[in-house]
mmCIF file of C-alpha atoms and ligand atoms in Angstrom:
data_model
loop_
_atom_site.group_PDB
_atom_site.id
_atom_site.type_symbol
_atom_site.label_atom_id
_atom_site.label_comp_id
_atom_site.label_asym_id
_atom_site.label_seq_id
_atom_site.Cartn_x
_atom_site.Cartn_y
_atom_site.Cartn_z
ATOM 1 C CA UNK A 1 259.036 51.010 100.722
ATOM 2 C CA UNK A 2 257.603 50.059 97.361
ATOM 3 C CA UNK A 3 254.016 49.761 98.542
ATOM 4 C CA UNK A 4 251.947 51.694 101.075
ATOM 5 C CA UNK A 5 248.546 51.511 102.705
ATOM 6 C CA UNK A 6 246.729 54.628 101.578
ATOM 7 C CA UNK A 7 243.368 54.000 103.202
ATOM 8 C CA UNK A 8 241.773 51.683 105.718
ATOM 9 C CA UNK A 9 238.026 51.442 105.763
ATOM 10 C CA UNK A 10 235.615 49.412 107.890
ATOM 11 C CA UNK A 11 232.390 48.299 106.275
ATOM 12 C CA UNK A 12 229.946 47.525 109.111
ATOM 13 C CA UNK A 13 227.395 45.691 106.942
ATOM 14 C CA UNK A 14 229.831 42.944 105.980
ATOM 15 C CA UNK A 15 232.064 43.356 109.035
ATOM 16 C CA UNK A 16 235.036 43.701 106.720
ATOM 17 C CA UNK A 17 238.155 45.826 107.011
ATOM 18 C CA UNK A 18 239.511 46.965 103.652
ATOM 19 C CA UNK A 19 243.118 48.079 103.341
ATOM 20 C CA UNK A 20 243.729 50.007 100.152
ATOM 21 C CA UNK A 21 247.289 49.634 98.907
ATOM 22 C CA UNK A 22 249.142 51.601 96.261
ATOM 23 C CA UNK A 23 252.620 51.413 94.818
ATOM 24 C CA UNK A 24 255.146 54.155 95.551
ATOM 25 C CA UNK A 25 257.364 55.687 92.875
ATOM 26 C CA UNK A 26 260.296 53.722 94.334
ATOM 27 C CA UNK A 27 258.699 50.548 92.953
ATOM 28 C CA UNK A 28 259.861 51.483 89.463
ATOM 29 C CA UNK A 29 263.474 51.477 90.575
ATOM 30 C CA UNK A 30 263.324 47.730 91.273
ATOM 31 C CA UNK A 31 260.799 46.343 88.797
ATOM 32 C CA UNK A 32 262.396 44.851 85.690
ATOM 33 C CA UNK A 33 260.968 43.466 82.487
ATOM 34 C CA UNK A 34 260.267 39.748 82.843
ATOM 35 C CA UNK A 35 261.447 39.180 79.259
ATOM 36 C CA UNK A 36 265.002 40.592 79.231
ATOM 37 C CA UNK A 37 265.283 42.517 82.474
ATOM 38 C CA UNK A 38 264.965 45.953 80.902
ATOM 39 C CA UNK A 39 264.006 49.118 82.774
ATOM 40 C CA UNK A 40 260.309 49.702 83.150
ATOM 41 C CA UNK A 41 257.936 52.647 83.518
ATOM 42 C CA UNK A 42 254.369 52.743 84.767
ATOM 43 C CA UNK A 43 251.994 52.101 81.892
ATOM 44 C CA UNK A 44 248.565 52.028 83.582
ATOM 45 C CA UNK A 45 246.619 50.325 86.401
ATOM 46 C CA UNK A 46 244.261 47.375 86.502
ATOM 47 C CA UNK A 47 240.747 47.454 87.904
ATOM 48 C CA UNK A 48 240.580 47.140 91.693
ATOM 49 C CA UNK A 49 241.537 43.645 92.833
ATOM 50 C CA UNK A 50 241.011 42.199 96.323
ATOM 51 C CA UNK A 51 242.903 39.569 98.270
ATOM 52 C CA UNK A 52 241.629 37.871 101.369
ATOM 53 C CA UNK A 53 244.047 38.498 104.253
ATOM 54 C CA UNK A 54 244.195 37.282 107.876
ATOM 55 C CA UNK A 55 241.353 38.533 110.021
ATOM 56 C CA UNK A 56 241.874 41.580 112.208
ATOM 57 C CA UNK A 57 240.434 40.316 115.479
ATOM 58 C CA UNK A 58 237.008 39.004 114.512
ATOM 59 C CA UNK A 59 236.809 41.096 111.357
ATOM 60 C CA UNK A 60 237.374 39.785 107.897
ATOM 61 C CA UNK A 61 240.204 41.703 106.239
ATOM 62 C CA UNK A 62 240.788 42.255 102.561
ATOM 63 C CA UNK A 63 243.580 44.058 100.765
ATOM 64 C CA UNK A 64 242.519 46.026 97.721
ATOM 65 C CA UNK A 65 244.758 47.472 95.072
ATOM 66 C CA UNK A 66 244.652 48.705 91.527
ATOM 67 C CA UNK A 67 247.798 46.933 90.427
ATOM 68 C CA UNK A 68 250.184 48.868 88.225
ATOM 69 C CA UNK A 69 251.120 47.547 84.830
ATOM 70 C CA UNK A 70 254.643 48.226 83.688
ATOM 71 C CA UNK A 71 255.963 48.791 80.192
ATOM 72 C CA UNK A 72 259.502 47.883 79.209
ATOM 73 C CA UNK A 73 261.597 50.748 77.817
ATOM 74 C CA UNK A 74 263.496 48.384 75.562
ATOM 75 C CA UNK A 75 261.062 45.837 74.171
ATOM 76 C CA UNK A 76 257.740 47.476 74.895
ATOM 77 C CA UNK A 77 256.387 44.442 76.755
ATOM 78 C CA UNK A 78 253.450 45.314 79.016
ATOM 79 C CA UNK A 79 252.860 43.235 82.145
ATOM 80 C CA UNK A 80 251.050 43.200 85.476
ATOM 81 C CA UNK A 81 253.383 43.817 88.421
ATOM 82 C CA UNK A 82 253.151 40.919 90.831
ATOM 83 C CA UNK A 83 252.455 42.192 94.336
ATOM 84 C CA UNK A 84 254.645 40.715 97.096
ATOM 85 C CA UNK A 85 251.655 39.772 99.279
ATOM 86 C CA UNK A 86 249.898 37.654 96.655
ATOM 87 C CA UNK A 87 249.790 33.912 97.351
ATOM 88 C CA UNK A 88 249.765 31.253 94.670
ATOM 89 C CA UNK A 89 246.067 31.847 94.057
ATOM 90 C CA UNK A 90 244.868 35.245 92.889
ATOM 91 C CA UNK A 91 242.309 35.674 95.672
ATOM 92 C CA UNK A 92 244.405 35.194 98.802
ATOM 93 C CA UNK A 93 247.473 36.710 100.425
ATOM 94 C CA UNK A 94 250.465 34.518 101.280
ATOM 95 C CA UNK A 95 249.681 34.748 104.986
ATOM 96 C CA UNK A 96 246.080 33.715 104.452
ATOM 97 C CA UNK A 97 247.150 30.730 102.347
ATOM 98 C CA UNK A 98 249.596 29.577 105.014
ATOM 99 C CA UNK A 99 246.870 29.859 107.658
ATOM 100 C CA UNK A 100 244.328 27.965 105.527
ATOM 101 C CA UNK A 101 246.891 25.215 104.882
ATOM 102 C CA UNK A 102 247.362 24.864 108.620
ATOM 103 C CA UNK A 103 243.604 24.353 109.060
ATOM 104 C CA UNK A 104 243.449 21.885 106.151
ATOM 105 C CA UNK A 105 245.933 19.661 107.934
ATOM 106 C CA UNK A 106 243.629 19.535 110.937
ATOM 107 C CA UNK A 107 240.064 19.359 109.635
ATOM 108 C CA UNK A 108 237.880 18.406 106.671
ATOM 109 C CA UNK A 109 237.820 20.865 103.783
ATOM 110 C CA UNK A 110 234.123 21.640 104.225
ATOM 111 C CA UNK A 111 234.835 22.666 107.834
ATOM 112 C CA UNK A 112 237.792 24.823 106.784
ATOM 113 C CA UNK A 113 235.570 26.566 104.228
ATOM 114 C CA UNK A 114 232.949 27.271 106.878
ATOM 115 C CA UNK A 115 235.531 28.418 109.429
ATOM 116 C CA UNK A 116 237.224 30.970 107.189
ATOM 117 C CA UNK A 117 234.145 31.954 105.179
ATOM 118 C CA UNK A 118 235.433 31.052 101.730
ATOM 119 C CA UNK A 119 234.071 28.671 99.124
ATOM 120 C CA UNK A 120 235.564 25.201 99.109
ATOM 121 C CA UNK A 121 236.182 25.522 95.351
ATOM 122 C CA UNK A 122 238.543 28.449 95.927
ATOM 123 C CA UNK A 123 240.271 26.673 98.783
ATOM 124 C CA UNK A 124 240.768 23.491 96.781
ATOM 125 C CA UNK A 125 242.182 25.481 93.862
ATOM 126 C CA UNK A 126 244.628 27.129 96.246
ATOM 127 C CA UNK A 127 245.601 23.764 97.724
ATOM 128 C CA UNK A 128 246.184 22.289 94.251
ATOM 129 C CA UNK A 129 248.534 25.147 93.385
ATOM 130 C CA UNK A 130 250.433 24.994 96.664
ATOM 131 C CA UNK A 131 250.875 21.229 96.597
ATOM 132 C CA UNK A 132 251.795 21.199 92.892
ATOM 133 C CA UNK A 133 254.462 23.845 93.471
ATOM 134 C CA UNK A 134 255.893 22.151 96.560
ATOM 135 C CA UNK A 135 255.761 18.685 95.000
ATOM 136 C CA UNK A 136 257.711 19.897 91.961
ATOM 137 C CA UNK A 137 260.517 20.867 94.373
ATOM 138 C CA UNK A 138 260.479 17.580 96.328
ATOM 139 C CA UNK A 139 263.767 15.687 96.424
ATOM 140 C CA UNK A 140 263.804 11.875 96.298
ATOM 141 C CA UNK A 141 267.553 11.456 95.822
ATOM 142 C CA UNK A 142 268.144 9.410 99.005
ATOM 143 C CA UNK A 143 265.195 7.078 98.664
ATOM 144 C CA UNK A 144 266.262 3.436 99.141
ATOM 145 C CA UNK A 145 263.422 1.696 101.010
ATOM 146 C CA UNK A 146 259.988 1.952 99.493
ATOM 147 C CA UNK A 147 256.655 0.525 100.529
ATOM 148 C CA UNK A 148 253.599 0.271 98.331
ATOM 149 C CA UNK A 149 250.005 -0.145 99.387
ATOM 150 C CA UNK A 150 246.610 0.291 97.863
ATOM 151 C CA UNK A 151 244.053 2.769 99.072
ATOM 152 C CA UNK A 152 240.436 2.255 98.110
ATOM 153 C CA UNK A 153 238.796 5.344 96.701
ATOM 154 C CA UNK A 154 235.300 3.923 96.721
ATOM 155 C CA UNK A 155 234.535 0.713 98.503
ATOM 156 C CA UNK A 156 235.695 -2.184 96.343
ATOM 157 C CA UNK A 157 235.954 -0.193 93.131
ATOM 158 C CA UNK A 158 238.659 2.305 92.363
ATOM 159 C CA UNK A 159 242.075 2.111 93.947
ATOM 160 C CA UNK A 160 245.089 4.309 94.340
ATOM 161 C CA UNK A 161 248.560 2.824 94.555
ATOM 162 C CA UNK A 162 250.499 4.743 97.167
ATOM 163 C CA UNK A 163 254.310 4.629 97.342
ATOM 164 C CA UNK A 164 256.060 5.643 100.533
ATOM 165 C CA UNK A 165 259.618 6.324 101.639
ATOM 166 C CA UNK A 166 259.946 3.986 104.633
ATOM 167 C CA UNK A 167 263.039 5.686 106.037
ATOM 168 C CA UNK A 168 261.810 9.275 105.950
ATOM 169 C CA UNK A 169 258.241 8.161 106.585
ATOM 170 C CA UNK A 170 256.597 10.145 103.844
ATOM 171 C CA UNK A 171 254.341 9.503 100.880
ATOM 172 C CA UNK A 172 256.296 9.849 97.640
ATOM 173 C CA UNK A 173 253.770 9.209 94.951
ATOM 174 C CA UNK A 174 250.207 8.075 94.353
ATOM 175 C CA UNK A 175 248.437 7.117 91.172
ATOM 176 C CA UNK A 176 245.229 5.452 90.017
ATOM 177 C CA UNK A 177 245.034 1.681 89.684
ATOM 178 C CA UNK A 178 246.879 -1.207 91.318
ATOM 179 C CA UNK A 179 248.473 -3.009 88.395
ATOM 180 C CA UNK A 180 252.117 -3.333 87.392
ATOM 181 C CA UNK A 181 251.839 -0.168 85.258
ATOM 182 C CA UNK A 182 251.699 1.841 88.459
ATOM 183 C CA UNK A 183 255.326 0.796 89.112
ATOM 184 C CA UNK A 184 256.502 2.318 85.881
ATOM 185 C CA UNK A 185 254.721 5.542 86.755
ATOM 186 C CA UNK A 186 256.340 5.490 90.182
ATOM 187 C CA UNK A 187 259.911 4.991 88.958
ATOM 188 C CA UNK A 188 259.373 7.785 86.438
ATOM 189 C CA UNK A 189 258.267 10.101 89.228
ATOM 190 C CA UNK A 190 261.168 8.936 91.386
ATOM 191 C CA UNK A 191 263.696 9.778 88.700
ATOM 192 C CA UNK A 192 262.076 13.097 87.891
ATOM 193 C CA UNK A 193 262.880 14.031 91.499
ATOM 194 C CA UNK A 194 266.543 12.923 91.455
ATOM 195 C CA UNK A 195 265.936 9.403 92.736
ATOM 196 C CA UNK A 196 267.066 6.290 90.938
ATOM 197 C CA UNK A 197 265.221 2.992 90.415
ATOM 198 C CA UNK A 198 268.395 0.933 90.895
ATOM 199 C CA UNK A 199 269.095 2.693 94.195
ATOM 200 C CA UNK A 200 266.122 0.917 95.742
ATOM 201 C CA UNK A 201 267.362 -1.872 98.025
ATOM 202 C CA UNK A 202 264.134 -2.790 99.774
ATOM 203 C CA UNK A 203 260.564 -2.800 98.544
ATOM 204 C CA UNK A 204 257.813 -3.640 100.946
ATOM 205 C CA UNK A 205 254.596 -4.901 99.388
ATOM 206 C CA UNK A 206 251.717 -7.320 99.601
ATOM 207 C CA UNK A 207 251.820 -10.685 97.861
ATOM 208 C CA UNK A 208 249.773 -9.556 94.855
ATOM 209 C CA UNK A 209 251.457 -10.606 91.599
ATOM 210 C CA UNK A 210 250.983 -7.217 89.916
ATOM 211 C CA UNK A 211 253.240 -5.277 92.265
ATOM 212 C CA UNK A 212 255.803 -8.098 92.294
ATOM 213 C CA UNK A 213 256.006 -8.032 88.524
ATOM 214 C CA UNK A 214 256.424 -4.259 88.659
ATOM 215 C CA UNK A 215 259.382 -4.560 91.035
ATOM 216 C CA UNK A 216 260.965 -7.361 89.019
ATOM 217 C CA UNK A 217 260.642 -5.363 85.790
ATOM 218 C CA UNK A 218 261.945 -2.050 87.010
ATOM 219 C CA UNK A 219 263.968 -2.376 90.211
ATOM 220 C CA UNK A 220 266.232 -5.403 89.973
ATOM 221 C CA UNK A 221 268.399 -4.422 92.966
ATOM 222 C CA UNK A 222 265.485 -4.341 95.354
ATOM 223 C CA UNK A 223 264.749 -7.146 97.762
ATOM 224 C CA UNK A 224 261.019 -7.770 98.016
ATOM 225 C CA UNK A 225 259.723 -7.824 101.559
ATOM 226 C CA UNK A 226 256.224 -9.116 102.198
ATOM 227 C CA UNK A 227 255.542 -7.189 105.327
ATOM 228 C CA UNK A 228 253.904 -8.517 108.431
ATOM 229 C CA UNK A 229 250.969 -6.164 108.154
ATOM 230 C CA UNK A 230 249.936 -7.553 104.761
ATOM 231 C CA UNK A 231 250.523 -11.210 105.711
ATOM 232 C CA UNK A 232 248.252 -10.826 108.749
ATOM 233 C CA UNK A 233 245.720 -8.968 106.619
ATOM 234 C CA UNK A 234 245.702 -11.891 104.169
ATOM 235 C CA UNK A 235 245.137 -14.261 107.086
ATOM 236 C CA UNK A 236 242.206 -12.189 108.380
ATOM 237 C CA UNK A 237 240.663 -12.160 104.923
ATOM 238 C CA UNK A 238 241.071 -15.929 104.695
ATOM 239 C CA UNK A 239 239.295 -16.361 108.047
ATOM 240 C CA UNK A 240 236.452 -14.247 106.704
ATOM 241 C CA UNK A 241 236.212 -16.403 103.577
ATOM 242 C CA UNK A 242 235.997 -19.516 105.738
ATOM 243 C CA UNK A 243 233.242 -17.903 107.793
ATOM 244 C CA UNK A 244 231.230 -17.061 104.704
ATOM 245 C CA UNK A 245 231.718 -20.557 103.288
ATOM 246 C CA UNK A 246 230.595 -22.060 106.566
ATOM 247 C CA UNK A 247 227.489 -19.891 106.723
ATOM 248 C CA UNK A 248 226.676 -21.099 103.196
ATOM 249 C CA UNK A 249 227.502 -24.791 103.619
ATOM 250 C CA UNK A 250 227.173 -25.482 107.296
ATOM 251 C CA UNK A 251 223.438 -25.791 107.864
ATOM 252 C CA UNK A 252 221.244 -23.940 110.322
ATOM 253 C CA UNK A 253 223.356 -24.619 113.404
ATOM 254 C CA UNK A 254 226.473 -22.927 112.108
ATOM 255 C CA UNK A 255 224.453 -20.142 110.496
ATOM 256 C CA UNK A 256 222.992 -19.287 113.903
ATOM 257 C CA UNK A 257 226.362 -19.503 115.605
ATOM 258 C CA UNK A 258 228.114 -17.322 113.042
ATOM 259 C CA UNK A 259 225.358 -14.817 112.358
ATOM 260 C CA UNK A 260 226.768 -11.292 112.493
ATOM 261 C CA UNK A 261 230.093 -12.469 113.859
ATOM 262 C CA UNK A 262 232.480 -11.113 111.222
ATOM 263 C CA UNK A 263 233.909 -8.400 113.492
ATOM 264 C CA UNK A 264 234.634 -10.891 116.213
ATOM 265 C CA UNK A 265 237.147 -12.760 114.062
ATOM 266 C CA UNK A 266 239.034 -9.657 113.029
ATOM 267 C CA UNK A 267 239.988 -8.913 116.625
ATOM 268 C CA UNK A 268 242.746 -10.403 118.719
ATOM 269 C CA UNK A 269 241.603 -12.222 121.881
ATOM 270 C CA UNK A 270 243.060 -9.549 124.166
ATOM 271 C CA UNK A 271 240.920 -6.884 122.461
ATOM 272 C CA UNK A 272 237.583 -8.634 122.839
ATOM 273 C CA UNK A 273 234.976 -7.076 125.119
ATOM 274 C CA UNK A 274 233.461 -9.233 127.886
ATOM 275 C CA UNK A 275 230.336 -9.730 125.809
ATOM 276 C CA UNK A 276 232.367 -10.764 122.769
ATOM 277 C CA UNK A 277 234.416 -13.141 124.883
ATOM 278 C CA UNK A 278 231.250 -14.969 125.982
ATOM 279 C CA UNK A 279 230.046 -15.163 122.380
ATOM 280 C CA UNK A 280 233.424 -16.472 121.244
ATOM 281 C CA UNK A 281 233.379 -19.197 123.895
ATOM 282 C CA UNK A 282 229.891 -20.337 122.806
ATOM 283 C CA UNK A 283 230.976 -20.530 119.162
ATOM 284 C CA UNK A 284 234.147 -22.405 120.018
ATOM 285 C CA UNK A 285 232.128 -25.166 121.652
ATOM 286 C CA UNK A 286 230.542 -25.926 118.290
ATOM 287 C CA UNK A 287 233.836 -27.004 116.682
ATOM 288 C CA UNK A 288 233.339 -24.776 113.681
ATOM 289 C CA UNK A 289 235.810 -24.383 110.830
ATOM 290 C CA UNK A 290 235.729 -20.633 111.342
ATOM 291 C CA UNK A 291 237.013 -20.979 114.885
ATOM 292 C CA UNK A 292 239.772 -23.250 113.614
ATOM 293 C CA UNK A 293 240.739 -20.755 110.909
ATOM 294 C CA UNK A 294 240.808 -18.024 113.542
ATOM 295 C CA UNK A 295 243.147 -20.124 115.653
ATOM 296 C CA UNK A 296 245.376 -20.574 112.580
ATOM 297 C CA UNK A 297 245.532 -16.814 112.119
ATOM 298 C CA UNK A 298 246.556 -16.335 115.761
ATOM 299 C CA UNK A 299 249.304 -18.936 115.480
ATOM 300 C CA UNK A 300 250.584 -17.329 112.286
ATOM 301 C CA UNK A 301 250.648 -13.977 114.057
ATOM 302 C CA UNK A 302 252.550 -15.484 116.939
ATOM 303 C CA UNK A 303 255.313 -16.668 114.586
ATOM 304 C CA UNK A 304 256.227 -13.004 114.211
ATOM 305 C CA UNK A 305 257.446 -13.085 117.809
ATOM 306 C CA UNK A 306 260.234 -15.454 116.829
ATOM 307 C CA UNK A 307 263.626 -14.003 117.720
ATOM 308 C CA UNK A 308 265.366 -14.986 114.478
ATOM 309 C CA UNK A 309 264.498 -15.604 110.846
ATOM 310 C CA UNK A 310 265.791 -19.178 111.213
ATOM 311 C CA UNK A 311 263.342 -20.023 113.975
ATOM 312 C CA UNK A 312 260.550 -18.278 112.109
ATOM 313 C CA UNK A 313 261.323 -20.256 108.945
ATOM 314 C CA UNK A 314 260.825 -23.548 110.804
ATOM 315 C CA UNK A 315 257.602 -22.359 112.399
ATOM 316 C CA UNK A 316 256.167 -21.097 109.105
ATOM 317 C CA UNK A 317 256.879 -24.487 107.526
ATOM 318 C CA UNK A 318 255.242 -26.326 110.407
ATOM 319 C CA UNK A 319 252.284 -23.956 110.222
ATOM 320 C CA UNK A 320 251.768 -24.678 106.512
ATOM 321 C CA UNK A 321 251.853 -28.429 107.073
ATOM 322 C CA UNK A 322 249.504 -28.146 110.044
ATOM 323 C CA UNK A 323 246.961 -26.090 108.055
ATOM 324 C CA UNK A 324 246.870 -28.639 105.254
ATOM 325 C CA UNK A 325 246.600 -31.541 107.716
ATOM 326 C CA UNK A 326 243.742 -30.001 109.696
ATOM 327 C CA UNK A 327 241.849 -28.996 106.548
ATOM 328 C CA UNK A 328 241.313 -32.642 105.689
ATOM 329 C CA UNK A 329 239.083 -33.085 108.731
ATOM 330 C CA UNK A 330 236.587 -30.463 107.633
ATOM 331 C CA UNK A 331 233.893 -30.557 104.974
ATOM 332 C CA UNK A 332 235.313 -30.387 101.470
ATOM 333 C CA UNK A 333 236.596 -26.960 100.635
ATOM 334 C CA UNK A 334 235.586 -25.332 103.914
ATOM 335 C CA UNK A 335 239.141 -24.357 104.846
ATOM 336 C CA UNK A 336 240.199 -23.822 101.226
ATOM 337 C CA UNK A 337 241.050 -20.179 101.853
ATOM 338 C CA UNK A 338 243.472 -21.142 104.637
ATOM 339 C CA UNK A 339 245.082 -23.847 102.498
ATOM 340 C CA UNK A 340 245.529 -21.299 99.736
ATOM 341 C CA UNK A 341 247.170 -18.954 102.211
ATOM 342 C CA UNK A 342 249.545 -21.741 103.271
ATOM 343 C CA UNK A 343 250.617 -22.114 99.624
ATOM 344 C CA UNK A 344 251.083 -18.379 99.359
ATOM 345 C CA UNK A 345 253.243 -18.329 102.494
ATOM 346 C CA UNK A 346 255.386 -21.207 101.226
ATOM 347 C CA UNK A 347 255.908 -19.582 97.845
ATOM 348 C CA UNK A 348 256.840 -16.209 99.337
ATOM 349 C CA UNK A 349 258.804 -17.422 102.327
ATOM 350 C CA UNK A 350 262.082 -15.650 101.507
ATOM 351 C CA UNK A 351 260.290 -12.298 101.193
ATOM 352 C CA UNK A 352 258.282 -12.965 104.346
ATOM 353 C CA UNK A 353 261.436 -13.821 106.314
ATOM 354 C CA UNK A 354 263.043 -10.578 105.112
ATOM 355 C CA UNK A 355 260.854 -9.032 107.799
ATOM 356 C CA UNK A 356 263.485 -10.112 110.351
ATOM 357 C CA UNK A 357 266.152 -8.250 108.457
ATOM 358 C CA UNK A 358 264.182 -5.091 107.689
ATOM 359 C CA UNK A 359 261.666 -5.146 110.551
ATOM 360 C CA UNK A 360 262.013 -1.562 111.694
ATOM 361 C CA UNK A 361 261.217 0.216 108.460
ATOM 362 C CA UNK A 362 257.965 -1.629 108.000
ATOM 363 C CA UNK A 363 256.209 0.065 110.899
ATOM 364 C CA UNK A 364 255.322 2.890 108.544
ATOM 365 C CA UNK A 365 253.374 0.543 106.244
ATOM 366 C CA UNK A 366 250.795 -0.201 108.896
ATOM 367 C CA UNK A 367 250.642 3.494 109.796
ATOM 368 C CA UNK A 368 249.676 4.295 106.227
ATOM 369 C CA UNK A 369 246.254 2.823 106.833
ATOM 370 C CA UNK A 370 245.344 5.507 109.327
ATOM 371 C CA UNK A 371 246.865 8.129 107.030
ATOM 372 C CA UNK A 372 244.460 6.900 104.349
ATOM 373 C CA UNK A 373 241.389 7.171 106.533
ATOM 374 C CA UNK A 374 242.417 10.622 107.752
ATOM 375 C CA UNK A 375 242.917 11.713 104.144
ATOM 376 C CA UNK A 376 239.491 10.471 103.138
ATOM 377 C CA UNK A 377 237.928 12.240 106.105
ATOM 378 C CA UNK A 378 239.561 15.538 105.145
ATOM 379 C CA UNK A 379 238.502 15.214 101.513
ATOM 380 C CA UNK A 380 235.005 14.017 102.410
ATOM 381 C CA UNK A 381 232.539 14.766 99.628
ATOM 382 C CA UNK A 382 235.313 15.220 97.045
ATOM 383 C CA UNK A 383 236.328 11.704 96.170
ATOM 384 C CA UNK A 384 237.985 12.445 92.843
ATOM 385 C CA UNK A 385 241.424 10.910 92.736
ATOM 386 C CA UNK A 386 243.034 14.311 92.216
ATOM 387 C CA UNK A 387 241.444 15.620 95.408
ATOM 388 C CA UNK A 388 242.541 12.551 97.364
ATOM 389 C CA UNK A 389 246.102 12.517 96.036
ATOM 390 C CA UNK A 390 246.530 16.227 96.714
ATOM 391 C CA UNK A 391 245.216 15.823 100.258
ATOM 392 C CA UNK A 392 247.499 12.828 100.771
ATOM 393 C CA UNK A 393 250.536 14.843 99.671
ATOM 394 C CA UNK A 394 249.499 17.682 102.000
ATOM 395 C CA UNK A 395 249.146 15.483 105.071
ATOM 396 C CA UNK A 396 251.808 12.825 104.475
ATOM 397 C CA UNK A 397 254.176 14.069 101.776
ATOM 398 C CA UNK A 398 256.404 16.128 104.089
ATOM 399 C CA UNK A 399 256.491 18.809 101.389
ATOM 400 C CA UNK A 400 257.959 22.236 101.983
ATOM 401 C CA UNK A 401 254.751 24.212 102.176
ATOM 402 C CA UNK A 402 254.392 27.735 103.606
ATOM 403 C CA UNK A 403 254.380 27.617 107.402
ATOM 404 C CA UNK A 404 252.007 29.758 109.402
HETATM 405 ZN ZN1 ZN B 501 261.675 44.056 77.943
#
């Protein structure tokens, strides 16, 4: 026994139990100089320090100790002996940190702070240290299938690029921005953790040119897969553009029909409520471009049910021709967004069809979206990118953090 509890004291005013700890003489048999491992004797003691520990029943519990400082017999180096209960932050014990981490996975930081009676600043600092330490140890040596997606930090402004291991279903890396530079930063991180850029065989991404250039520049062995989730998302965005154009160009009749309807078009027919179904039927009677664009999105979505890539290829080609044909019967430019999407699909067809080869791994890409919203909820009120990235690594990085 190198340490012992010499006093326990209950302070009724604060409802706190204090456990006073002191080192035993045996400690000096095991402590060695951190410089060269020389024998050490007790030099002096620090002021009293406290560490928050797990509650004893409903009572807050703190360990207190005047930590010994050792002096090396050989080199004279004087140092503070590190107590075995201390966590990575100087205010908490290891057990308390593990417990707080457990809560942080489940609820927003402000709620954790209130629940354990600590300031959020202290808790964040602890989380930063824990995640930094665990992330430094993370191993990316088997990473071969990677997906990238953007996460908005503030609506429409700042973005994070998030890179995920699609096989092990974990977030590997996140960084500010969404340009091709982010790829360089990612491959550097990958290789710092024993991965290799040329070991990547599949990269799942949206059809934005920046990410594609990043892959082409740095990971030449990787096949680009434009995953289903992003293609459908593009289609939904195109429908929304058509709706806005129609509200602008279409006169009073279409304005009335489309007023406050944007959420309607983002749903699939089977998810509409009865009320929405009635509304949708009324709008459809008016032969609006928006309804047509919506139908195009549904057909595109249905192509993903094709059993083989060959069948899907034919249907995608027919779809593109159909979109362009139909667009000619609407007011100039009304369906422009859909026509643009048809071009995009044609130009990225090989990568889109790769879905049939790699289908399974892409499920995680869509799941990332809910990971993002959960992360933002947990870091609510602290939208700095460092806070968000740290919270993302905690919840989705599968890091080896202390278990409670
Ligand atoms: Zn020494």
